[in-house]
Amino acid sequence: PDVAHLHTILYQLSPSLIETLKRCRVPVVQTLHDFSLFCASRYLFADGAICERCRGGRYHHVLLRNCCGGNRLLSLMSFSAKTVHSLFKLYPGKVDLFIAPSRFVRDKMVEWGLPARRIETIPHFLPPSQEPESLGGGDGSILFAGYLVRQKGIFTLLRAMAGLPKVRLTVAGRGPEGPAVAAAVARLGLANVELAGFLRGDDLARAVRRASLMVFPSEAYETFGMGILESFLAGKPVVASNLGAYPELVVDGRRGGLLFEPGNAEDLAA
């Protein structure tokens, strides 16, 4: 091949394939879909908050804080892998060029020590199968579609809905926090919240068409925001947390929707 374009390789394929490619004199580029270049738990998120303690190769924090989903074995495996890769300069040292999907990711990687000359910004995109819908429409309800984990801000969203009894929210998704989400809905008495489970294809498209806006309350750094792009294509405004790459897509009150303070249920409700 003329070039090898890598994506998520760290724990499945491992950086050993980079050695093979370099021996064969194949240039290597990689798109950064998370922060695993420098973060042992991939997401710069631990104990329910943004975490940058591994900066400078201090990967022992993944063990101290049990960062990988609270799983001791996974955290140990992640620590071992990052330590070996760092000691032998396997990764990121031999990748020729990295592709960041947002300015935020590029700036964060440079801040953490990746030379600026080795990273370019190329945003993700959607090839529209149709002309974008006109903005608006829907039945007045809100849709959250995403993975049910704490870092996606789902519990902040539920607290916000407790103050909006006349507004309906549909939660589409599944994940390890699914039972806790259902318990929170019951505890807060949220009759205005429907847990729709995992939706895909036509079912998800119908849910998007039915909603008047989409909400993205992430409390971790997002590398881009494909869901926001998909919302725009469907003609739906969004409310998103003012964090990570989201402000590159949504200019508060001027383009695409509104931004709110991450983790602030009152600001989100407003």
PDB file of C-alpha atoms in Angstrom:
ATOM      1  CA  PRO A   1       0.000   0.000   0.000  1.00  0.00           C
ATOM      2  CA  ASP A   2       0.961   3.642  -0.503  1.00  0.00           C
ATOM      3  CA  VAL A   3      -0.134   4.553   3.000  1.00  0.00           C
ATOM      4  CA  ALA A   4      -1.628   2.896   6.084  1.00  0.00           C
ATOM      5  CA  HIS A   5      -4.483   4.802   7.715  1.00  0.00           C
ATOM      6  CA  LEU A   6      -5.012   3.564  11.284  1.00  0.00           C
ATOM      7  CA  HIS A   7      -7.984   4.142  13.550  1.00  0.00           C
ATOM      8  CA  THR A   8      -8.502   2.540  16.976  1.00  0.00           C
ATOM      9  CA  ILE A   9      -5.587   0.120  17.343  1.00  0.00           C
ATOM     10  CA  LEU A  10      -4.292   0.460  20.873  1.00  0.00           C
ATOM     11  CA  TYR A  11      -5.715  -2.551  22.715  1.00  0.00           C
ATOM     12  CA  GLN A  12      -7.005  -4.748  19.872  1.00  0.00           C
ATOM     13  CA  LEU A  13      -4.395  -4.729  17.120  1.00  0.00           C
ATOM     14  CA  SER A  14      -1.726  -3.016  19.271  1.00  0.00           C
ATOM     15  CA  PRO A  15       1.087  -0.731  18.043  1.00  0.00           C
ATOM     16  CA  SER A  16       3.083  -3.808  16.975  1.00  0.00           C
ATOM     17  CA  LEU A  17       1.560  -3.401  13.514  1.00  0.00           C
ATOM     18  CA  ILE A  18       3.243   0.005  13.243  1.00  0.00           C
ATOM     19  CA  GLU A  19       6.633  -1.737  13.529  1.00  0.00           C
ATOM     20  CA  THR A  20       5.714  -4.017  10.630  1.00  0.00           C
ATOM     21  CA  LEU A  21       4.515  -1.116   8.492  1.00  0.00           C
ATOM     22  CA  LYS A  22       7.687   0.871   9.159  1.00  0.00           C
ATOM     23  CA  ARG A  23       9.893  -2.107   8.241  1.00  0.00           C
ATOM     24  CA  CYS A  24       8.011  -2.230   4.935  1.00  0.00           C
ATOM     25  CA  ARG A  25       8.542   1.540   4.521  1.00  0.00           C
ATOM     26  CA  VAL A  26       4.815   2.279   4.496  1.00  0.00           C
ATOM     27  CA  PRO A  27       3.903   5.761   5.769  1.00  0.00           C
ATOM     28  CA  VAL A  28       1.517   5.628   8.726  1.00  0.00           C
ATOM     29  CA  VAL A  29      -1.242   8.101   9.568  1.00  0.00           C
ATOM     30  CA  GLN A  30      -3.795   7.720  12.346  1.00  0.00           C
ATOM     31  CA  THR A  31      -7.113   9.384  13.076  1.00  0.00           C
ATOM     32  CA  LEU A  32      -7.583  10.121  16.781  1.00  0.00           C
ATOM     33  CA  HIS A  33     -11.024   8.921  17.897  1.00  0.00           C
ATOM     34  CA  ASP A  34     -10.222   9.260  21.604  1.00  0.00           C
ATOM     35  CA  PHE A  35      -7.376  10.391  23.880  1.00  0.00           C
ATOM     36  CA  SER A  36      -5.628   7.015  24.213  1.00  0.00           C
ATOM     37  CA  LEU A  37      -2.470   8.547  22.789  1.00  0.00           C
ATOM     38  CA  PHE A  38      -1.756   9.875  26.284  1.00  0.00           C
ATOM     39  CA  CYS A  39      -4.611   8.713  28.532  1.00  0.00           C
ATOM     40  CA  ALA A  40      -4.582   5.160  29.888  1.00  0.00           C
ATOM     41  CA  SER A  41      -8.385   5.109  30.174  1.00  0.00           C
ATOM     42  CA  ARG A  42      -8.859   6.767  26.746  1.00  0.00           C
ATOM     43  CA  TYR A  43     -11.353   9.479  27.710  1.00  0.00           C
ATOM     44  CA  LEU A  44      -9.610  11.880  30.127  1.00  0.00           C
ATOM     45  CA  PHE A  45     -12.437  11.113  32.543  1.00  0.00           C
ATOM     46  CA  ALA A  46     -12.356   9.466  35.973  1.00  0.00           C
ATOM     47  CA  ASP A  47     -14.438   9.470  39.158  1.00  0.00           C
ATOM     48  CA  GLY A  48     -17.234  11.319  37.407  1.00  0.00           C
ATOM     49  CA  ALA A  49     -15.077  14.247  36.277  1.00  0.00           C
ATOM     50  CA  ILE A  50     -12.510  15.313  33.701  1.00  0.00           C
ATOM     51  CA  CYS A  51      -9.088  13.925  34.625  1.00  0.00           C
ATOM     52  CA  GLU A  52      -5.662  14.779  33.198  1.00  0.00           C
ATOM     53  CA  ARG A  53      -3.521  13.158  35.878  1.00  0.00           C
ATOM     54  CA  CYS A  54      -1.670  10.877  33.411  1.00  0.00           C
ATOM     55  CA  ARG A  55       0.030  13.849  31.783  1.00  0.00           C
ATOM     56  CA  GLY A  56       3.761  13.336  31.472  1.00  0.00           C
ATOM     57  CA  GLY A  57       3.524   9.539  31.433  1.00  0.00           C
ATOM     58  CA  ARG A  58       2.186   9.214  34.991  1.00  0.00           C
ATOM     59  CA  TYR A  59       0.113   6.190  34.043  1.00  0.00           C
ATOM     60  CA  HIS A  60       0.070   4.809  37.593  1.00  0.00           C
ATOM     61  CA  HIS A  61      -2.984   6.994  38.189  1.00  0.00           C
ATOM     62  CA  VAL A  62      -5.090   4.531  36.197  1.00  0.00           C
ATOM     63  CA  LEU A  63      -4.328   1.988  38.919  1.00  0.00           C
ATOM     64  CA  LEU A  64      -4.751   4.383  41.835  1.00  0.00           C
ATOM     65  CA  ARG A  65      -8.145   5.541  40.585  1.00  0.00           C
ATOM     66  CA  ASN A  66      -9.268   2.304  38.889  1.00  0.00           C
ATOM     67  CA  CYS A  67     -10.136   4.422  35.851  1.00  0.00           C
ATOM     68  CA  CYS A  68     -11.232   1.792  33.325  1.00  0.00           C
ATOM     69  CA  GLY A  69     -14.874   1.471  34.255  1.00  0.00           C
ATOM     70  CA  GLY A  70     -13.999   0.692  37.858  1.00  0.00           C
ATOM     71  CA  ASN A  71     -12.553  -2.624  36.682  1.00  0.00           C
ATOM     72  CA  ARG A  72      -9.260  -3.455  38.426  1.00  0.00           C
ATOM     73  CA  LEU A  73      -8.133  -6.007  35.807  1.00  0.00           C
ATOM     74  CA  LEU A  74      -8.839  -3.704  32.855  1.00  0.00           C
ATOM     75  CA  SER A  75      -7.079  -0.850  34.619  1.00  0.00           C
ATOM     76  CA  LEU A  76      -4.029  -3.061  35.213  1.00  0.00           C
ATOM     77  CA  MET A  77      -3.984  -4.162  31.561  1.00  0.00           C
ATOM     78  CA  SER A  78      -4.257  -0.567  30.391  1.00  0.00           C
ATOM     79  CA  PHE A  79      -1.447   0.553  32.718  1.00  0.00           C
ATOM     80  CA  SER A  80       0.802  -2.289  31.507  1.00  0.00           C
ATOM     81  CA  ALA A  81       0.160  -1.539  27.846  1.00  0.00           C
ATOM     82  CA  LYS A  82       0.789   2.202  28.131  1.00  0.00           C
ATOM     83  CA  THR A  83       3.954   1.620  30.175  1.00  0.00           C
ATOM     84  CA  VAL A  84       5.407  -0.853  27.664  1.00  0.00           C
ATOM     85  CA  HIS A  85       4.518   1.353  24.686  1.00  0.00           C
ATOM     86  CA  SER A  86       6.143   4.334  26.381  1.00  0.00           C
ATOM     87  CA  LEU A  87       9.312   2.509  27.488  1.00  0.00           C
ATOM     88  CA  PHE A  88       9.987   1.093  24.033  1.00  0.00           C
ATOM     89  CA  LYS A  89       8.831   4.254  22.226  1.00  0.00           C
ATOM     90  CA  LEU A  90       6.381   2.187  20.168  1.00  0.00           C
ATOM     91  CA  TYR A  91       3.571   4.698  20.302  1.00  0.00           C
ATOM     92  CA  PRO A  92       3.067   7.439  19.343  1.00  0.00           C
ATOM     93  CA  GLY A  93       6.701   7.806  18.288  1.00  0.00           C
ATOM     94  CA  LYS A  94       6.604   5.963  14.948  1.00  0.00           C
ATOM     95  CA  VAL A  95       3.336   7.290  13.512  1.00  0.00           C
ATOM     96  CA  ASP A  96       4.161   9.776  10.747  1.00  0.00           C
ATOM     97  CA  LEU A  97       1.068  11.967  11.013  1.00  0.00           C
ATOM     98  CA  PHE A  98      -1.985  12.163  13.246  1.00  0.00           C
ATOM     99  CA  ILE A  99      -5.393  13.432  12.151  1.00  0.00           C
ATOM    100  CA  ALA A 100      -7.461  15.311  14.725  1.00  0.00           C
ATOM    101  CA  PRO A 101     -11.213  15.576  14.050  1.00  0.00           C
ATOM    102  CA  SER A 102     -11.410  18.955  15.805  1.00  0.00           C
ATOM    103  CA  ARG A 103      -9.249  21.896  16.778  1.00  0.00           C
ATOM    104  CA  PHE A 104      -9.869  20.957  20.398  1.00  0.00           C
ATOM    105  CA  VAL A 105      -8.251  17.538  19.965  1.00  0.00           C
ATOM    106  CA  ARG A 106      -5.318  19.016  18.069  1.00  0.00           C
ATOM    107  CA  ASP A 107      -4.686  21.664  20.708  1.00  0.00           C
ATOM    108  CA  LYS A 108      -5.012  19.146  23.549  1.00  0.00           C
ATOM    109  CA  MET A 109      -2.522  16.748  21.940  1.00  0.00           C
ATOM    110  CA  VAL A 110      -0.026  19.573  21.352  1.00  0.00           C
ATOM    111  CA  GLU A 111      -0.550  20.699  24.953  1.00  0.00           C
ATOM    112  CA  TRP A 112       0.324  17.163  26.094  1.00  0.00           C
ATOM    113  CA  GLY A 113       3.540  17.081  24.100  1.00  0.00           C
ATOM    114  CA  LEU A 114       2.786  15.943  20.535  1.00  0.00           C
ATOM    115  CA  PRO A 115       4.757  18.145  18.101  1.00  0.00           C
ATOM    116  CA  ALA A 116       2.385  20.441  16.216  1.00  0.00           C
ATOM    117  CA  ARG A 117       3.976  19.491  12.888  1.00  0.00           C
ATOM    118  CA  ARG A 118       2.795  15.901  13.361  1.00  0.00           C
ATOM    119  CA  ILE A 119      -0.939  16.603  13.639  1.00  0.00           C
ATOM    120  CA  GLU A 120      -3.479  17.997  11.184  1.00  0.00           C
ATOM    121  CA  THR A 121      -7.146  18.868  11.719  1.00  0.00           C
ATOM    122  CA  ILE A 122      -9.675  17.200   9.409  1.00  0.00           C
ATOM    123  CA  PRO A 123     -13.233  17.335  10.786  1.00  0.00           C
ATOM    124  CA  HIS A 124     -15.536  14.345  10.429  1.00  0.00           C
ATOM    125  CA  PHE A 125     -18.355  14.797   7.940  1.00  0.00           C
ATOM    126  CA  LEU A 126     -21.576  13.251   6.653  1.00  0.00           C
ATOM    127  CA  PRO A 127     -22.269  12.748   2.956  1.00  0.00           C
ATOM    128  CA  PRO A 128     -25.939  13.803   2.857  1.00  0.00           C
ATOM    129  CA  SER A 129     -28.240  11.255   1.241  1.00  0.00           C
ATOM    130  CA  GLN A 130     -30.709  14.108   0.851  1.00  0.00           C
ATOM    131  CA  GLU A 131     -30.867  17.850   1.178  1.00  0.00           C
ATOM    132  CA  PRO A 132     -30.776  18.933   4.834  1.00  0.00           C
ATOM    133  CA  GLU A 133     -34.240  19.348   6.332  1.00  0.00           C
ATOM    134  CA  SER A 134     -35.492  22.829   7.087  1.00  0.00           C
ATOM    135  CA  LEU A 135     -34.865  23.802  10.694  1.00  0.00           C
ATOM    136  CA  GLY A 136     -37.600  23.116  13.206  1.00  0.00           C
ATOM    137  CA  GLY A 137     -40.687  20.924  13.319  1.00  0.00           C
ATOM    138  CA  GLY A 138     -41.439  18.195  15.813  1.00  0.00           C
ATOM    139  CA  ASP A 139     -43.924  17.754  18.625  1.00  0.00           C
ATOM    140  CA  GLY A 140     -42.188  19.869  21.254  1.00  0.00           C
ATOM    141  CA  SER A 141     -40.279  16.986  22.830  1.00  0.00           C
ATOM    142  CA  ILE A 142     -36.537  16.491  23.419  1.00  0.00           C
ATOM    143  CA  LEU A 143     -34.454  13.497  22.332  1.00  0.00           C
ATOM    144  CA  PHE A 144     -31.286  12.164  23.932  1.00  0.00           C
ATOM    145  CA  ALA A 145     -29.700   9.420  21.825  1.00  0.00           C
ATOM    146  CA  GLY A 146     -26.452   7.991  23.120  1.00  0.00           C
ATOM    147  CA  TYR A 147     -24.525   5.539  25.237  1.00  0.00           C
ATOM    148  CA  LEU A 148     -25.804   5.376  28.809  1.00  0.00           C
ATOM    149  CA  VAL A 149     -22.678   6.169  30.814  1.00  0.00           C
ATOM    150  CA  ARG A 150     -22.136   8.897  33.398  1.00  0.00           C
ATOM    151  CA  GLN A 151     -19.722  10.857  31.225  1.00  0.00           C
ATOM    152  CA  LYS A 152     -22.467  11.499  28.659  1.00  0.00           C
ATOM    153  CA  GLY A 153     -24.265  13.662  31.213  1.00  0.00           C
ATOM    154  CA  ILE A 154     -27.428  11.584  31.367  1.00  0.00           C
ATOM    155  CA  PHE A 155     -27.922  12.074  35.112  1.00  0.00           C
ATOM    156  CA  THR A 156     -27.544  15.857  34.823  1.00  0.00           C
ATOM    157  CA  LEU A 157     -30.171  15.727  32.081  1.00  0.00           C
ATOM    158  CA  LEU A 158     -32.584  13.794  34.316  1.00  0.00           C
ATOM    159  CA  ARG A 159     -32.109  16.329  37.119  1.00  0.00           C
ATOM    160  CA  ALA A 160     -32.886  19.086  34.622  1.00  0.00           C
ATOM    161  CA  MET A 161     -36.064  17.295  33.525  1.00  0.00           C
ATOM    162  CA  ALA A 162     -37.263  17.222  37.137  1.00  0.00           C
ATOM    163  CA  GLY A 163     -37.699  20.979  36.821  1.00  0.00           C
ATOM    164  CA  LEU A 164     -39.495  20.746  33.461  1.00  0.00           C
ATOM    165  CA  PRO A 165     -42.580  18.605  34.167  1.00  0.00           C
ATOM    166  CA  LYS A 166     -44.437  19.801  31.062  1.00  0.00           C
ATOM    167  CA  VAL A 167     -41.573  18.980  28.678  1.00  0.00           C
ATOM    168  CA  ARG A 168     -41.217  15.428  27.362  1.00  0.00           C
ATOM    169  CA  LEU A 169     -37.852  13.693  26.966  1.00  0.00           C
ATOM    170  CA  THR A 170     -37.153  10.458  25.117  1.00  0.00           C
ATOM    171  CA  VAL A 171     -33.957   8.634  26.087  1.00  0.00           C
ATOM    172  CA  ALA A 172     -32.765   6.343  23.291  1.00  0.00           C
ATOM    173  CA  GLY A 173     -29.778   4.175  24.094  1.00  0.00           C
ATOM    174  CA  ARG A 174     -28.306   1.474  26.255  1.00  0.00           C
ATOM    175  CA  GLY A 175     -25.162   1.064  28.293  1.00  0.00           C
ATOM    176  CA  PRO A 176     -23.735  -0.011  31.643  1.00  0.00           C
ATOM    177  CA  GLU A 177     -25.604   2.752  33.488  1.00  0.00           C
ATOM    178  CA  GLY A 178     -28.965   1.681  32.036  1.00  0.00           C
ATOM    179  CA  PRO A 179     -30.322   0.260  35.321  1.00  0.00           C
ATOM    180  CA  ALA A 180     -29.116   3.346  37.231  1.00  0.00           C
ATOM    181  CA  VAL A 181     -30.844   5.593  34.687  1.00  0.00           C
ATOM    182  CA  ALA A 182     -34.116   3.697  35.110  1.00  0.00           C
ATOM    183  CA  ALA A 183     -33.749   3.921  38.903  1.00  0.00           C
ATOM    184  CA  ALA A 184     -33.131   7.688  38.702  1.00  0.00           C
ATOM    185  CA  VAL A 185     -36.243   8.180  36.555  1.00  0.00           C
ATOM    186  CA  ALA A 186     -38.308   6.310  39.164  1.00  0.00           C
ATOM    187  CA  ARG A 187     -36.680   8.058  42.149  1.00  0.00           C
ATOM    188  CA  LEU A 188     -37.245  11.516  40.666  1.00  0.00           C
ATOM    189  CA  GLY A 189     -40.803  10.641  39.603  1.00  0.00           C
ATOM    190  CA  LEU A 190     -40.146  11.646  35.998  1.00  0.00           C
ATOM    191  CA  ALA A 191     -43.442  10.864  34.280  1.00  0.00           C
ATOM    192  CA  ASN A 192     -42.252  13.101  31.430  1.00  0.00           C
ATOM    193  CA  VAL A 193     -39.291  10.844  30.571  1.00  0.00           C
ATOM    194  CA  GLU A 194     -39.615   7.821  28.274  1.00  0.00           C
ATOM    195  CA  LEU A 195     -36.852   5.202  28.204  1.00  0.00           C
ATOM    196  CA  ALA A 196     -37.063   3.925  24.628  1.00  0.00           C
ATOM    197  CA  GLY A 197     -34.100   1.539  24.729  1.00  0.00           C
ATOM    198  CA  PHE A 198     -31.663   1.145  21.860  1.00  0.00           C
ATOM    199  CA  LEU A 199     -32.985   2.532  18.557  1.00  0.00           C
ATOM    200  CA  ARG A 200     -31.439   2.215  15.136  1.00  0.00           C
ATOM    201  CA  GLY A 201     -32.264   2.761  11.471  1.00  0.00           C
ATOM    202  CA  ASP A 202     -35.835   3.817  10.731  1.00  0.00           C
ATOM    203  CA  ASP A 203     -36.842   3.707  14.400  1.00  0.00           C
ATOM    204  CA  LEU A 204     -34.138   6.201  15.332  1.00  0.00           C
ATOM    205  CA  ALA A 205     -34.924   8.377  12.285  1.00  0.00           C
ATOM    206  CA  ARG A 206     -38.601   8.531  13.342  1.00  0.00           C
ATOM    207  CA  ALA A 207     -37.588   9.505  16.888  1.00  0.00           C
ATOM    208  CA  VAL A 208     -35.395  12.311  15.532  1.00  0.00           C
ATOM    209  CA  ARG A 209     -38.171  13.580  13.234  1.00  0.00           C
ATOM    210  CA  ARG A 210     -40.654  13.534  16.124  1.00  0.00           C
ATOM    211  CA  ALA A 211     -38.442  15.579  18.467  1.00  0.00           C
ATOM    212  CA  SER A 212     -38.147  19.353  18.334  1.00  0.00           C
ATOM    213  CA  LEU A 213     -34.566  19.417  19.555  1.00  0.00           C
ATOM    214  CA  MET A 214     -31.679  17.130  20.462  1.00  0.00           C
ATOM    215  CA  VAL A 215     -29.662  17.310  23.668  1.00  0.00           C
ATOM    216  CA  PHE A 216     -25.981  16.451  24.124  1.00  0.00           C
ATOM    217  CA  PRO A 217     -25.074  16.978  27.799  1.00  0.00           C
ATOM    218  CA  SER A 218     -21.638  15.312  27.817  1.00  0.00           C
ATOM    219  CA  GLU A 219     -19.431  15.972  30.835  1.00  0.00           C
ATOM    220  CA  ALA A 220     -16.288  14.533  29.237  1.00  0.00           C
ATOM    221  CA  TYR A 221     -14.258  15.978  26.383  1.00  0.00           C
ATOM    222  CA  GLU A 222     -15.834  14.904  23.076  1.00  0.00           C
ATOM    223  CA  THR A 223     -13.435  14.631  20.164  1.00  0.00           C
ATOM    224  CA  PHE A 224     -16.095  15.787  17.696  1.00  0.00           C
ATOM    225  CA  GLY A 225     -19.899  15.346  17.762  1.00  0.00           C
ATOM    226  CA  MET A 226     -21.290  13.176  14.985  1.00  0.00           C
ATOM    227  CA  GLY A 227     -24.681  13.182  16.707  1.00  0.00           C
ATOM    228  CA  ILE A 228     -24.770  16.965  16.437  1.00  0.00           C
ATOM    229  CA  LEU A 229     -23.931  16.771  12.749  1.00  0.00           C
ATOM    230  CA  GLU A 230     -26.711  14.202  12.237  1.00  0.00           C
ATOM    231  CA  SER A 231     -29.122  16.504  14.089  1.00  0.00           C
ATOM    232  CA  PHE A 232     -28.255  19.380  11.776  1.00  0.00           C
ATOM    233  CA  LEU A 233     -28.825  17.180   8.726  1.00  0.00           C
ATOM    234  CA  ALA A 234     -32.281  16.333  10.135  1.00  0.00           C
ATOM    235  CA  GLY A 235     -33.010  20.040  10.654  1.00  0.00           C
ATOM    236  CA  LYS A 236     -32.981  19.833  14.445  1.00  0.00           C
ATOM    237  CA  PRO A 237     -31.408  22.438  16.741  1.00  0.00           C
ATOM    238  CA  VAL A 238     -29.379  21.148  19.663  1.00  0.00           C
ATOM    239  CA  VAL A 239     -28.606  21.996  23.268  1.00  0.00           C
ATOM    240  CA  ALA A 240     -25.064  20.892  24.089  1.00  0.00           C
ATOM    241  CA  SER A 241     -22.569  21.236  26.906  1.00  0.00           C
ATOM    242  CA  ASN A 242     -19.950  23.945  26.409  1.00  0.00           C
ATOM    243  CA  LEU A 243     -17.076  21.472  26.430  1.00  0.00           C
ATOM    244  CA  GLY A 244     -14.563  19.750  24.181  1.00  0.00           C
ATOM    245  CA  ALA A 245     -15.269  20.015  20.467  1.00  0.00           C
ATOM    246  CA  TYR A 246     -18.959  20.900  20.831  1.00  0.00           C
ATOM    247  CA  PRO A 247     -18.427  24.703  20.681  1.00  0.00           C
ATOM    248  CA  GLU A 248     -16.820  24.239  17.256  1.00  0.00           C
ATOM    249  CA  LEU A 249     -20.157  22.935  15.960  1.00  0.00           C
ATOM    250  CA  VAL A 250     -22.633  24.959  18.012  1.00  0.00           C
ATOM    251  CA  VAL A 251     -22.128  28.711  18.369  1.00  0.00           C
ATOM    252  CA  ASP A 252     -24.274  29.611  21.370  1.00  0.00           C
ATOM    253  CA  GLY A 253     -27.494  31.295  20.263  1.00  0.00           C
ATOM    254  CA  ARG A 254     -26.152  32.029  16.807  1.00  0.00           C
ATOM    255  CA  ARG A 255     -25.538  28.733  14.981  1.00  0.00           C
ATOM    256  CA  GLY A 256     -27.125  25.383  15.568  1.00  0.00           C
ATOM    257  CA  GLY A 257     -28.554  25.874  19.052  1.00  0.00           C
ATOM    258  CA  LEU A 258     -27.505  26.663  22.602  1.00  0.00           C
ATOM    259  CA  LEU A 259     -24.647  25.743  24.922  1.00  0.00           C
ATOM    260  CA  PHE A 260     -24.853  25.254  28.698  1.00  0.00           C
ATOM    261  CA  GLU A 261     -22.392  24.814  31.555  1.00  0.00           C
ATOM    262  CA  PRO A 262     -21.386  21.133  31.780  1.00  0.00           C
ATOM    263  CA  GLY A 263     -22.883  19.340  34.760  1.00  0.00           C
ATOM    264  CA  ASN A 264     -25.160  22.267  35.643  1.00  0.00           C
ATOM    265  CA  ALA A 265     -28.738  20.925  35.667  1.00  0.00           C
ATOM    266  CA  GLU A 266     -30.240  24.395  36.339  1.00  0.00           C
ATOM    267  CA  ASP A 267     -28.446  25.940  33.357  1.00  0.00           C
ATOM    268  CA  LEU A 268     -29.488  23.011  31.161  1.00  0.00           C
ATOM    269  CA  ALA A 269     -33.125  23.322  32.274  1.00  0.00           C
ATOM    270  CA  ALA A 270     -33.070  27.041  31.507  1.00  0.00           C
TER     271      ALA A 270
END
